[in-house]
XYZ file of C-alpha atoms in Angstrom:
778
model
C 98.838 121.251 49.796
C 99.401 123.126 46.540
C 102.966 121.847 46.275
C 101.667 118.317 46.460
C 99.155 119.034 43.689
C 101.883 119.580 41.111
C 103.640 116.441 42.321
C 100.414 114.482 42.021
C 99.954 115.807 38.508
C 103.389 114.567 37.551
C 102.660 111.201 39.159
C 99.445 110.919 37.141
C 101.472 111.734 34.048
C 103.546 108.591 34.592
C 100.501 106.345 34.813
C 100.767 105.331 31.152
C 104.380 104.237 31.605
C 103.366 102.182 34.634
C 100.769 100.291 32.560
C 102.805 99.706 29.359
C 106.410 100.013 30.490
C 108.901 102.684 29.522
C 110.216 100.502 26.672
C 106.807 99.682 25.154
C 104.957 101.180 22.252
C 104.007 104.229 24.319
C 107.512 105.094 25.389
C 107.125 108.758 26.083
C 104.056 108.355 28.361
C 104.653 111.561 30.298
C 104.058 113.525 27.121
C 101.100 111.312 26.187
C 99.421 111.861 29.557
C 99.617 115.587 29.001
C 97.735 115.417 25.696
C 94.442 117.268 26.093
C 91.125 116.051 24.893
C 90.969 118.352 21.914
C 94.264 116.918 20.646
C 92.593 113.508 20.499
C 89.790 115.051 18.500
C 92.276 116.596 16.084
C 94.055 113.248 15.764
C 90.793 111.443 15.013
C 89.920 113.986 12.346
C 93.376 113.524 10.802
C 92.860 109.742 10.811
C 89.511 110.255 9.097
C 91.097 112.446 6.398
C 93.985 110.049 5.755
C 91.696 107.036 5.733
C 89.282 108.760 3.369
C 92.146 109.673 1.038
C 93.350 106.084 1.165
C 89.853 104.838 0.268
C 89.643 107.323 -2.612
C 93.070 106.250 -3.844
C 92.113 102.566 -3.796
C 88.820 103.294 -5.545
C 90.690 105.305 -8.168
C 93.232 102.557 -8.690
C 90.429 100.054 -8.971
C 88.496 102.294 -11.387
C 91.486 102.708 -13.663
C 92.046 98.977 -13.731
C 95.213 98.875 -11.669
C 93.590 96.551 -9.165
C 90.688 95.289 -11.236
C 92.693 92.450 -12.767
C 93.589 91.171 -9.342
C 90.008 90.830 -8.114
C 88.411 89.228 -11.107
C 84.687 88.626 -10.744
C 84.609 90.121 -7.227
C 84.463 93.707 -8.476
C 81.149 94.645 -6.859
C 82.060 93.192 -3.442
C 85.453 94.934 -3.447
C 83.854 98.186 -4.473
C 81.354 97.844 -1.643
C 84.126 97.242 0.868
C 85.994 100.303 -0.313
C 82.820 102.389 -0.043
C 82.284 101.068 3.492
C 85.857 102.121 4.239
C 85.112 105.647 2.970
C 81.846 105.808 4.978
C 83.766 104.733 8.083
C 86.208 107.596 7.526
C 83.348 110.082 7.148
C 81.664 108.775 10.317
C 84.944 109.164 12.171
C 85.170 112.813 11.087
C 81.610 113.541 12.274
C 82.175 111.765 15.621
C 85.421 113.619 16.260
C 83.811 116.999 15.590
C 81.560 116.927 18.668
C 82.221 118.343 22.129
C 83.034 114.923 23.579
C 84.898 112.062 21.980
C 82.620 108.953 21.605
C 85.217 106.315 22.371
C 82.852 103.341 21.964
C 81.770 104.492 18.499
C 85.386 105.042 17.469
C 86.316 101.583 18.708
C 83.490 100.170 16.590
C 84.775 102.052 13.541
C 88.251 100.636 14.158
C 86.781 97.132 14.148
C 84.933 97.902 10.907
C 88.118 99.220 9.290
C 90.115 96.152 10.265
C 87.297 93.914 9.047
C 87.250 95.737 5.672
C 90.986 95.310 5.185
C 90.949 91.684 6.240
C 88.072 91.092 3.788
C 90.058 92.809 1.018
C 93.041 90.613 1.875
C 90.919 87.471 1.689
C 89.353 88.419 -1.648
C 92.734 89.451 -3.039
C 94.240 86.136 -1.988
C 91.347 84.266 -3.533
C 91.588 86.216 -6.799
C 95.298 86.494 -7.376
C 97.131 84.221 -4.934
C 100.517 85.318 -3.681
C 100.834 88.218 -6.122
C 98.497 90.482 -4.176
C 99.809 89.729 -0.718
C 102.784 92.045 -0.892
C 100.623 94.892 -2.158
C 98.001 94.391 0.515
C 100.676 94.159 3.177
C 101.904 97.543 2.032
C 98.417 99.104 2.215
C 97.749 97.412 5.581
C 100.933 98.969 6.873
C 99.589 102.381 5.839
C 96.383 101.660 7.775
C 98.446 100.754 10.840
C 100.443 103.967 10.564
C 97.232 105.997 10.319
C 95.862 104.322 13.464
C 99.006 105.193 15.353
C 98.355 108.925 14.876
C 95.652 108.648 17.534
C 97.869 106.787 19.977
C 100.968 108.919 19.652
C 101.937 111.381 16.898
C 105.679 111.211 17.522
C 107.022 107.987 18.923
C 104.410 105.317 18.177
C 104.120 106.184 14.490
C 107.881 106.053 14.146
C 108.020 102.722 15.985
C 105.192 101.233 13.896
C 106.674 102.475 10.649
C 110.075 101.091 11.530
C 108.564 97.710 12.346
C 106.666 97.673 9.044
C 109.729 98.636 6.992
C 111.729 95.941 8.766
C 109.122 93.320 7.976
C 108.908 94.414 4.352
C 112.693 94.294 4.052
C 112.645 90.818 5.510
C 109.943 89.826 3.000
C 111.980 91.067 0.031
C 115.103 89.386 1.353
C 113.479 86.001 1.800
C 110.939 86.177 -1.027
C 112.659 83.311 -2.947
C 112.661 80.933 0.022
C 109.558 78.790 0.412
C 108.319 77.801 3.855
C 106.772 74.372 4.397
C 103.275 74.532 5.831
C 101.604 72.018 8.169
C 100.100 70.123 5.195
C 103.244 70.147 3.149
C 102.274 73.004 0.844
C 104.603 75.940 0.243
C 104.003 79.426 1.602
C 105.633 82.585 0.407
C 107.301 84.840 2.978
C 104.956 87.625 1.841
C 102.119 85.633 3.331
C 103.961 85.387 6.649
C 104.569 89.119 6.457
C 100.848 89.726 6.006
C 99.988 87.585 9.027
C 102.616 89.339 11.151
C 101.256 92.718 10.135
C 97.733 91.658 11.086
C 99.074 90.557 14.491
C 100.972 93.830 14.775
C 97.765 95.732 13.995
C 95.929 93.895 16.769
C 98.644 94.638 19.295
C 98.650 98.304 18.356
C 94.868 98.456 18.561
C 95.037 96.996 22.080
C 97.796 99.451 23.058
C 95.780 102.342 21.683
C 92.703 101.182 23.626
C 94.717 100.965 26.822
C 96.204 104.380 26.138
C 92.772 105.925 25.581
C 91.513 104.251 28.752
C 94.428 105.690 30.687
C 93.790 109.056 29.087
C 90.135 108.913 30.156
C 91.241 108.297 33.746
C 93.614 111.240 33.567
C 90.951 113.431 32.033
C 88.430 112.427 34.723
C 91.001 113.151 37.410
C 91.824 116.526 35.897
C 88.164 117.456 35.427
C 87.234 116.560 39.003
C 90.245 117.918 40.864
C 89.186 120.364 43.590
C 91.943 122.784 42.575
C 92.479 124.734 39.399
C 95.111 123.220 37.100
C 96.514 124.675 33.901
C 99.329 123.489 31.586
C 101.228 125.892 29.303
C 103.668 124.999 26.538
C 107.195 126.310 26.166
C 105.810 129.400 24.402
C 103.634 130.298 27.410
C 100.416 129.324 25.653
C 97.623 127.356 27.258
C 97.539 123.662 26.425
C 94.880 122.423 28.828
C 93.018 123.567 31.951
C 90.237 122.107 34.056
C 86.816 123.675 34.799
C 87.838 124.525 38.348
C 90.571 126.789 36.978
C 87.968 128.709 34.971
C 85.570 128.909 37.903
C 88.209 130.290 40.264
C 89.209 133.070 37.880
C 85.835 133.750 36.275
C 86.933 132.581 32.803
C 84.678 131.350 30.021
C 85.307 128.412 27.685
C 86.334 130.935 25.058
C 88.923 132.431 27.424
C 90.583 129.106 28.131
C 90.701 127.672 24.639
C 93.968 126.116 23.573
C 96.651 128.546 22.468
C 95.569 131.402 24.725
C 98.644 133.234 25.968
C 99.397 133.807 29.627
C 99.211 137.564 29.065
C 95.691 137.225 27.655
C 94.605 135.073 30.600
C 95.864 137.669 33.055
C 93.991 140.354 31.160
C 90.810 138.285 31.256
C 91.178 137.917 35.014
C 91.528 141.652 35.449
C 88.471 142.213 33.297
C 86.562 139.783 35.548
C 87.464 141.964 38.556
C 89.562 139.394 40.383
C 92.391 141.733 41.283
C 90.693 145.016 42.009
C 92.882 148.062 41.458
C 96.155 146.177 40.905
C 97.798 147.368 37.720
C 97.660 144.815 34.905
C 101.294 145.288 33.900
C 102.541 144.954 37.484
C 100.475 141.833 38.023
C 101.638 140.229 34.783
C 105.286 140.881 35.667
C 104.835 139.447 39.141
C 103.077 136.393 37.687
C 105.925 135.617 35.307
C 108.593 136.188 37.948
C 107.073 133.613 40.298
C 107.478 130.523 38.105
C 110.609 129.251 39.736
C 109.223 129.466 43.286
C 109.452 126.191 45.196
C 106.749 127.241 47.643
C 103.209 128.376 46.815
C 102.466 132.075 46.838
C 99.452 133.483 48.649
C 97.308 135.983 46.784
C 94.217 137.753 48.076
C 91.660 138.782 45.500
C 89.620 141.926 45.573
C 86.481 139.984 46.520
C 88.151 138.642 49.661
C 89.062 135.196 48.382
C 92.544 133.906 49.142
C 94.391 131.694 46.635
C 97.441 129.512 47.132
C 99.201 129.394 43.761
C 102.151 127.250 42.688
C 103.734 127.714 39.262
C 106.591 125.511 38.073
C 108.407 125.213 34.759
C 109.880 121.834 33.783
C 113.057 121.142 31.831
C 111.258 121.232 28.489
C 109.909 124.719 29.216
C 106.309 123.722 29.949
C 104.543 125.356 32.898
C 102.188 123.665 35.330
C 100.199 125.969 37.612
C 97.890 124.826 40.398
C 95.497 127.174 42.189
C 93.793 126.342 45.478
C 91.093 128.430 47.138
C 92.283 128.532 50.762
C 89.842 131.210 51.912
C 88.010 128.945 54.371
C 91.263 127.459 55.583
C 92.843 130.856 56.188
C 89.680 132.128 57.877
C 89.689 129.084 60.125
C 93.371 129.585 60.927
C 92.712 133.245 61.708
C 89.768 132.242 63.890
C 91.832 129.665 65.756
C 94.624 132.178 66.267
C 92.104 134.775 67.433
C 90.539 132.358 69.933
C 93.993 131.447 71.211
C 94.431 135.031 72.390
C 90.869 136.260 72.964
C 87.898 135.359 75.091
C 85.252 133.685 72.926
C 82.304 135.337 74.723
C 83.343 138.976 75.110
C 86.073 139.255 72.469
C 88.434 140.695 75.070
C 92.007 139.529 75.511
C 92.435 136.298 77.468
C 95.091 135.283 79.968
C 97.567 134.270 77.255
C 97.464 137.614 75.458
C 97.457 139.442 78.788
C 100.602 137.626 79.873
C 102.388 138.325 76.575
C 101.447 142.006 76.585
C 102.372 142.343 80.232
C 105.796 140.795 79.710
C 106.525 143.043 76.733
C 105.436 146.172 78.575
C 107.415 145.208 81.671
C 110.583 144.609 79.631
C 110.673 148.209 78.483
C 112.655 150.408 80.809
C 110.365 153.307 79.981
C 107.417 151.310 81.341
C 108.860 150.707 84.781
C 106.974 153.586 86.288
C 104.310 153.807 83.619
C 102.223 150.663 84.051
C 99.209 150.148 86.276
C 97.144 146.978 86.700
C 93.484 147.055 87.687
C 91.844 143.794 88.771
C 88.065 143.810 89.080
C 85.161 141.449 89.352
C 81.441 142.044 89.313
C 79.375 142.379 92.478
C 76.087 140.439 92.484
C 76.870 138.768 89.169
C 76.371 135.275 90.605
C 72.962 136.311 91.870
C 71.946 137.563 88.410
C 73.366 134.440 86.780
C 71.546 132.104 89.162
C 68.198 133.881 89.160
C 67.865 134.920 85.525
C 69.911 132.160 83.925
C 73.214 131.830 82.102
C 71.961 133.372 78.866
C 71.220 136.643 80.647
C 74.535 136.278 82.468
C 76.372 135.926 79.155
C 74.621 138.980 77.718
C 75.608 140.903 80.822
C 79.273 139.912 80.439
C 79.263 140.990 76.788
C 77.860 144.392 77.711
C 80.346 144.763 80.547
C 83.159 143.960 78.101
C 81.975 146.674 75.715
C 81.702 149.237 78.516
C 85.251 148.432 79.624
C 86.494 148.950 76.065
C 84.900 152.389 76.140
C 86.692 153.203 79.398
C 90.258 152.460 78.319
C 92.510 154.614 76.197
C 94.770 153.904 73.250
C 97.574 151.526 74.206
C 95.632 150.099 77.176
C 94.460 146.508 77.342
C 91.395 144.943 78.935
C 91.229 141.164 79.423
C 88.728 138.713 80.818
C 90.575 136.305 83.104
C 87.697 134.365 84.640
C 83.925 134.085 84.923
C 83.267 137.676 86.043
C 86.897 138.711 86.528
C 88.667 141.304 84.389
C 92.102 142.920 84.247
C 92.991 146.309 82.768
C 96.560 147.257 81.932
C 96.984 151.018 81.682
C 100.130 152.553 80.276
C 101.070 156.087 81.136
C 102.271 158.065 84.140
C 101.499 156.229 87.382
C 100.047 158.145 90.280
C 97.520 157.369 92.955
C 95.325 160.265 91.858
C 95.167 159.220 88.204
C 94.593 155.542 89.083
C 91.884 156.428 91.627
C 90.046 158.571 89.090
C 90.186 155.810 86.474
C 89.031 153.141 88.941
C 86.094 155.264 90.095
C 85.123 155.899 86.469
C 85.073 152.123 85.851
C 82.944 151.550 88.955
C 80.469 154.252 87.909
C 80.323 152.966 84.345
C 79.625 149.358 85.286
C 77.121 150.319 87.979
C 74.680 151.863 85.512
C 71.541 149.748 84.853
C 71.552 147.137 82.074
C 68.623 146.318 79.785
C 68.942 142.640 78.900
C 66.169 140.823 77.023
C 63.402 142.632 78.798
C 65.098 142.565 82.209
C 66.637 145.570 83.903
C 69.505 144.500 86.118
C 72.047 146.390 88.112
C 75.400 145.223 89.378
C 78.486 146.771 90.842
C 82.196 146.145 90.743
C 85.176 146.231 93.053
C 88.641 147.199 91.869
C 92.137 146.379 93.067
C 95.067 148.560 91.911
C 98.800 147.827 91.746
C 101.737 149.717 90.183
C 104.803 148.341 88.419
C 107.814 149.740 90.286
C 111.232 148.759 91.564
C 109.668 146.696 94.357
C 107.201 145.092 91.981
C 109.255 144.437 88.865
C 107.955 140.944 88.080
C 105.011 141.224 85.727
C 103.133 138.329 87.286
C 103.519 139.841 90.726
C 101.826 142.956 89.400
C 98.603 141.048 88.621
C 98.887 139.087 91.841
C 99.159 142.245 93.930
C 96.256 143.879 92.124
C 94.197 140.751 92.844
C 95.094 140.975 96.535
C 93.924 144.583 96.536
C 90.694 143.474 94.851
C 90.066 140.919 97.580
C 90.556 143.618 100.178
C 88.095 145.882 98.331
C 85.434 143.165 98.381
C 86.045 142.497 102.038
C 85.652 146.209 102.753
C 82.129 146.441 101.425
C 82.221 146.099 97.592
C 81.679 148.818 95.040
C 84.982 150.460 96.007
C 88.656 150.357 94.976
C 91.755 149.651 97.018
C 95.473 150.143 96.342
C 97.807 147.277 97.037
C 99.710 147.386 100.323
C 102.110 144.807 101.681
C 99.849 144.166 104.683
C 97.148 142.909 102.325
C 99.312 139.990 101.325
C 99.155 138.574 104.826
C 95.339 138.730 104.817
C 95.171 136.890 101.524
C 97.593 134.272 102.742
C 95.313 133.775 105.726
C 92.346 133.241 103.449
C 94.298 130.791 101.310
C 95.181 128.846 104.456
C 91.521 128.657 105.454
C 90.646 127.368 101.991
C 93.358 124.701 102.292
C 91.999 123.660 105.698
C 88.481 123.588 104.277
C 89.526 121.100 101.603
C 90.703 118.684 104.308
C 87.972 119.383 106.861
C 85.576 116.744 105.536
C 88.215 113.986 105.585
C 89.248 115.022 109.096
C 85.670 114.887 110.410
C 85.606 118.562 111.395
C 82.068 119.231 110.131
C 79.023 118.650 112.306
C 75.309 119.309 112.059
C 73.215 121.458 114.350
C 69.432 121.197 114.263
C 66.873 123.945 114.712
C 63.445 122.621 115.832
C 60.165 123.500 114.113
C 57.114 123.782 116.399
C 53.635 122.744 115.309
C 51.420 125.443 116.883
C 48.236 123.403 116.557
C 49.487 120.379 118.497
C 52.156 122.076 120.570
C 54.950 119.623 119.726
C 58.155 119.619 117.713
C 57.316 118.158 114.302
C 60.619 118.561 112.491
C 64.116 119.981 112.613
C 66.286 121.736 110.029
C 69.874 120.497 109.609
C 72.444 123.338 109.592
C 76.153 122.684 109.017
C 78.923 123.935 111.294
C 82.713 123.771 110.999
C 84.586 122.957 114.175
C 88.110 124.059 113.283
C 90.836 122.457 115.445
C 92.543 125.805 116.208
C 90.045 128.491 115.242
C 87.094 126.939 116.990
C 83.543 127.036 115.653
C 83.425 128.849 112.281
C 79.917 130.088 111.309
C 78.489 129.059 107.921
C 78.536 132.588 106.481
C 82.340 132.562 106.681
C 83.075 129.261 104.965
C 80.050 128.339 102.794
C 80.948 130.893 100.067
C 84.389 129.261 99.916
C 82.744 125.851 99.512
C 81.184 126.996 96.225
C 84.410 128.625 95.050
C 86.597 125.548 95.580
C 83.992 123.126 94.161
C 83.093 121.204 97.336
C 79.341 121.934 97.263
C 78.243 118.538 95.881
C 80.564 116.451 98.032
C 79.697 118.324 101.215
C 75.982 118.342 100.387
C 75.902 114.552 100.036
C 77.608 114.228 103.406
C 74.976 116.498 105.008
C 72.113 114.359 103.613
C 73.658 111.122 104.875
C 74.545 112.531 108.321
C 71.107 114.116 108.780
C 69.395 110.817 107.948
C 71.627 108.944 110.384
C 70.900 111.452 113.179
C 67.142 111.535 112.521
C 66.995 107.744 112.688
C 68.082 108.014 116.357
C 65.114 110.232 117.275
C 61.391 109.663 117.574
C 59.554 108.516 114.454
C 57.310 111.561 114.755
C 60.112 114.005 113.960
C 61.184 114.757 110.410
C 64.511 116.236 109.315
C 64.875 118.866 106.581
C 68.054 119.367 104.560
C 68.941 122.359 102.374
C 70.134 121.465 98.861
C 72.212 124.049 97.001
C 71.762 124.967 93.345
C 75.166 123.494 92.500
C 74.252 120.178 94.104
C 70.784 120.061 92.600
C 71.905 120.711 89.045
C 74.483 117.949 89.112
C 73.259 114.448 88.191
C 72.971 111.913 90.983
C 71.052 113.854 93.650
C 68.158 111.386 93.735
C 70.618 108.470 93.904
C 72.441 110.119 96.814
C 69.132 110.506 98.679
C 68.216 106.855 98.088
C 71.641 105.688 99.322
C 71.364 107.846 102.448
C 67.887 106.478 103.284
C 68.999 102.895 102.769
C 72.199 103.330 104.773
C 70.422 104.997 107.716
C 67.183 103.017 107.648
C 65.230 106.276 107.781
C 61.767 106.308 106.254
C 61.527 108.517 103.163
C 58.499 110.334 104.592
C 60.679 111.617 107.473
C 63.084 113.390 105.084
C 62.314 116.853 103.709
C 64.411 118.504 101.006
C 64.476 122.310 101.066
C 65.269 124.239 97.900
C 65.273 127.936 97.066
C 63.830 129.586 93.999
C 67.389 129.911 92.684
C 67.444 126.149 92.123
C 64.377 126.382 89.891
C 65.536 129.205 87.661
C 67.901 127.162 85.504
C 67.030 123.922 83.693
C 63.482 124.129 85.035
C 62.203 121.000 83.277
C 65.120 118.886 84.479
C 64.700 120.286 87.992
C 60.980 119.473 88.072
C 61.685 115.919 86.911
C 64.203 115.448 89.726
C 61.726 116.845 92.244
C 59.043 114.477 91.002
C 61.417 111.534 91.299
C 62.171 112.467 94.930
C 58.473 112.971 95.616
C 57.703 109.510 94.244
C 60.167 108.087 96.763
C 58.066 109.631 99.532
C 60.459 112.508 100.285
C 58.751 115.810 101.135
C 59.756 118.952 99.225
C 59.779 122.451 100.744
C 60.282 125.798 98.988
C 62.528 127.903 101.226
C 62.727 131.726 101.428
C 59.449 132.002 99.546
C 58.714 135.470 98.181
C 62.297 136.695 97.876
C 63.022 135.335 94.394
C 61.477 135.658 90.925
C 58.272 134.310 89.432
C 57.379 132.244 92.515
C 53.793 131.557 91.425
C 54.945 129.934 88.179
C 56.915 127.364 90.188
C 53.897 126.567 92.349
C 52.004 125.949 89.151
C 54.601 123.512 87.803
C 55.157 121.523 91.007
C 53.054 120.874 94.097
C 55.326 121.543 97.080
C 54.563 120.045 100.472
C 55.621 123.144 102.375
C 56.274 126.857 101.870
C 58.661 128.624 104.224
C 58.125 132.343 104.735
C 61.428 134.197 104.721
C 62.598 135.622 108.043
C 62.775 139.133 106.569
C 58.968 139.288 106.282
C 58.523 137.984 109.857
C 61.041 140.503 111.192
C 59.235 143.449 109.580
C 55.681 142.206 110.128
C 55.128 144.385 113.242
C 56.375 147.593 111.647
C 55.666 147.170 107.935
C 52.104 146.575 106.828
C 53.248 145.291 103.427
C 55.245 142.517 105.109
C 52.239 141.544 107.191
C 50.078 141.527 104.076
C 52.564 139.296 102.268
C 52.540 136.826 105.157
C 48.748 136.638 105.117
C 48.735 136.181 101.339
C 51.310 133.393 101.453
C 49.441 131.569 104.213
C 46.155 131.826 102.338
C 47.806 130.723 99.095
C 49.392 127.715 100.770
C 46.145 126.678 102.436
C 44.290 126.868 99.118
C 46.962 124.722 97.442
C 47.058 122.218 100.302
C 50.567 123.163 101.454
C 51.898 123.535 104.997
C 53.299 126.960 105.940
C 56.331 127.547 108.160
C 57.366 130.988 109.403
C 61.137 131.369 109.828
C 62.954 133.782 112.110
C 60.322 134.052 114.904
C 62.206 135.639 117.806
C 59.564 137.437 119.921
C 56.165 136.656 121.393
C 54.657 139.485 119.344
C 55.897 137.930 116.118
C 54.588 134.565 117.253
C 51.115 135.972 117.950
C 51.065 137.818 114.603
C 51.920 134.799 112.436
C 49.702 132.369 114.372
C 46.785 134.789 114.208
C 47.330 134.934 110.443
C 46.955 131.155 110.285
C 50.538 129.882 110.298
C 50.728 126.379 111.826
C 54.522 125.875 112.066
C 57.108 128.149 113.721
C 60.884 128.181 113.502
C 63.203 130.665 115.195
C 65.192 131.593 118.265
C 61.965 131.930 120.274
C 61.579 128.167 119.975
C 65.254 127.252 120.068
C 68.614 128.043 118.586
C 70.266 125.384 116.389
C 71.504 122.586 118.678
C 73.907 119.671 118.328
C 72.210 116.292 118.300
C 72.989 115.508 121.943
C 71.554 118.837 123.134
C 68.567 118.491 120.814
C 67.708 115.170 122.459
C 67.723 116.842 125.889
C 65.596 119.679 124.518
C 62.995 117.284 123.100
C 62.935 115.289 126.315
C 62.441 118.451 128.410
C 59.542 119.624 126.231
C 57.887 116.226 126.496
C 58.146 116.238 130.304
C 56.904 119.821 130.529
C 53.838 119.160 128.384
C 53.032 115.968 130.291
C 53.279 117.661 133.706
C 51.368 120.871 133.003
C 49.158 120.094 130.011
C 50.420 123.253 128.301
C 50.131 123.508 124.537
C 50.861 125.809 121.669
C 52.658 129.035 122.350
C 52.433 128.703 126.125
C 54.695 125.664 125.936
C 57.226 127.455 123.748
C 57.301 130.479 125.980
C 57.701 128.315 129.099
C 60.617 126.490 127.539
């Protein structure tokens, strides 16, 4: 960008030539465009002096009678005109002495001056005829020459003077030849010369006005350029600079006045503290040596600013220097480069930097047996993230990153490669004992409690270890093998470390194959729903059923949900599979009695994605099932993130007529606050409380409290996990009106559920049994 600035400056310098042409009055426009404002002021003051001297000379000549005879009775008028000419010169001096040049006033004074001379010419012609014309033409030529000082002190004055001398020579040569006028009278050539000079004066005045206009554009451009610009003459003295140049270097108007040497400017900059402890002499030498550089130099100041500086000397010896403050640009570039190799959240290395470092370390022969990779991810992180929210999860990851930095030594690298996945590269002697000690230290370090925004959380970590050796030379295989060992550690119980072994690769390949089959299972129709009935203890009949998904693998047989549902979240199938479950459950329920509802579990991933309510509406319309027969079950995890959006979605479903149940009540966080924000139709007591109700008084107390709370809020209560008669008696005695568990029935396919419902109906009709006696008989 700085290189272009000097080019732009040179282009601006040619603007005058573009307007007037290289062969016009302002021939050397590149020099003209470089004239600073104070040169114009000096030129105007010179014009004022010359014009004043001319007025004094004319007054003197008039006073001594040299001109008096030519003007006759017009003495007082001529004297007044000459005085006006002198006053105009004085006004020009005063106007040119200010800080800014008043161009409009100066243009007015030019008009006045021309008017005075034309008036003098008219009076002279009236008083003395052709005798005075030659004299006035001479004085008018002087006035023209004076005006040209402002436009151009070198070329225009010479051109104007040459034109005047040529015209005068022509006048003298042809002075004896009369010219016939339009009315037949004779004109002297001196009269033609006078008219030509008046025309010449007008043309020069217009050229000067255009030149000043161009100069004002150049000055405005220079003053408002975002970069610092300075021009030095062939003696290394300042000619002109813009305010930005002073601001960048902390210079005052006094410092940057015309004629200041480069050495003085450098000294002023050092006095302003721009260059810290850099020696003045060394800096000055470096500054002068860099003039011929074709590329900008980068200089960092003591205050942290970074300048891009280009200094170039032209053929005439002048120097143009442009200075650009690129601090923000360089900081942005550094930030972009940093983010390209580091994780934005934790500041640790990312995959790119890890790969580069790994390749470099693996290339060294000395590192063959001196490089160990540790792959780890956090245990229970997803639970913390889901229950306490992503902000707490992010704070946790930052703290984990800092703890890992504290664990590694000099020359080691820690990188974040995924959500809660990290890799540590450790250089040094490889041995199982050293690696085991390091891995256990990492596990112990990350397992300590965390204080995060008022919450105390605790997580764990599992670690996989692999060595770089002759059998594991490829750097990428090193990370892959450590990841396989990590998977084995998590499968073995979490919170432990495992070394890579070749047998582990086969286990991982098996898991990858299951994941691949899982991706195709929905398209192949391998999923099916089983339904677990819910018994109403007051009426003794099945009031609803909960839909539970099963995977019927073509070769592995029936795969339980606990084995494949975690994979569903990992591979991103939760929303797609969840929508299928809602549609299939509605279709199956439509085939059963209108008195039986169906409940469907909705995961957090599915609930937080837009379109859940639309999917429910489509399923109800496609199946023809009444909305009041569908119940959506959610856990407290669903409510923890985006609470307001979640409540709005729940309200939309509720307005459709769909019932909403809060599952696993009492096992999450801040349950009562959710009950306050949304009125659920049903609370489901978690099976863990039912299981412990006979042996743990606190569990029994919780069940009673939940039942009482639900009754007071007008909610139905369902007890999950009822497996024995004793548990049944306990929860029904406490006031629970709905039971779900193996004591009633295991989850059944639709065809077996129909038989089960039919058998219960026949049994109740034949014996008149109700309540728990019916369930126990079945």
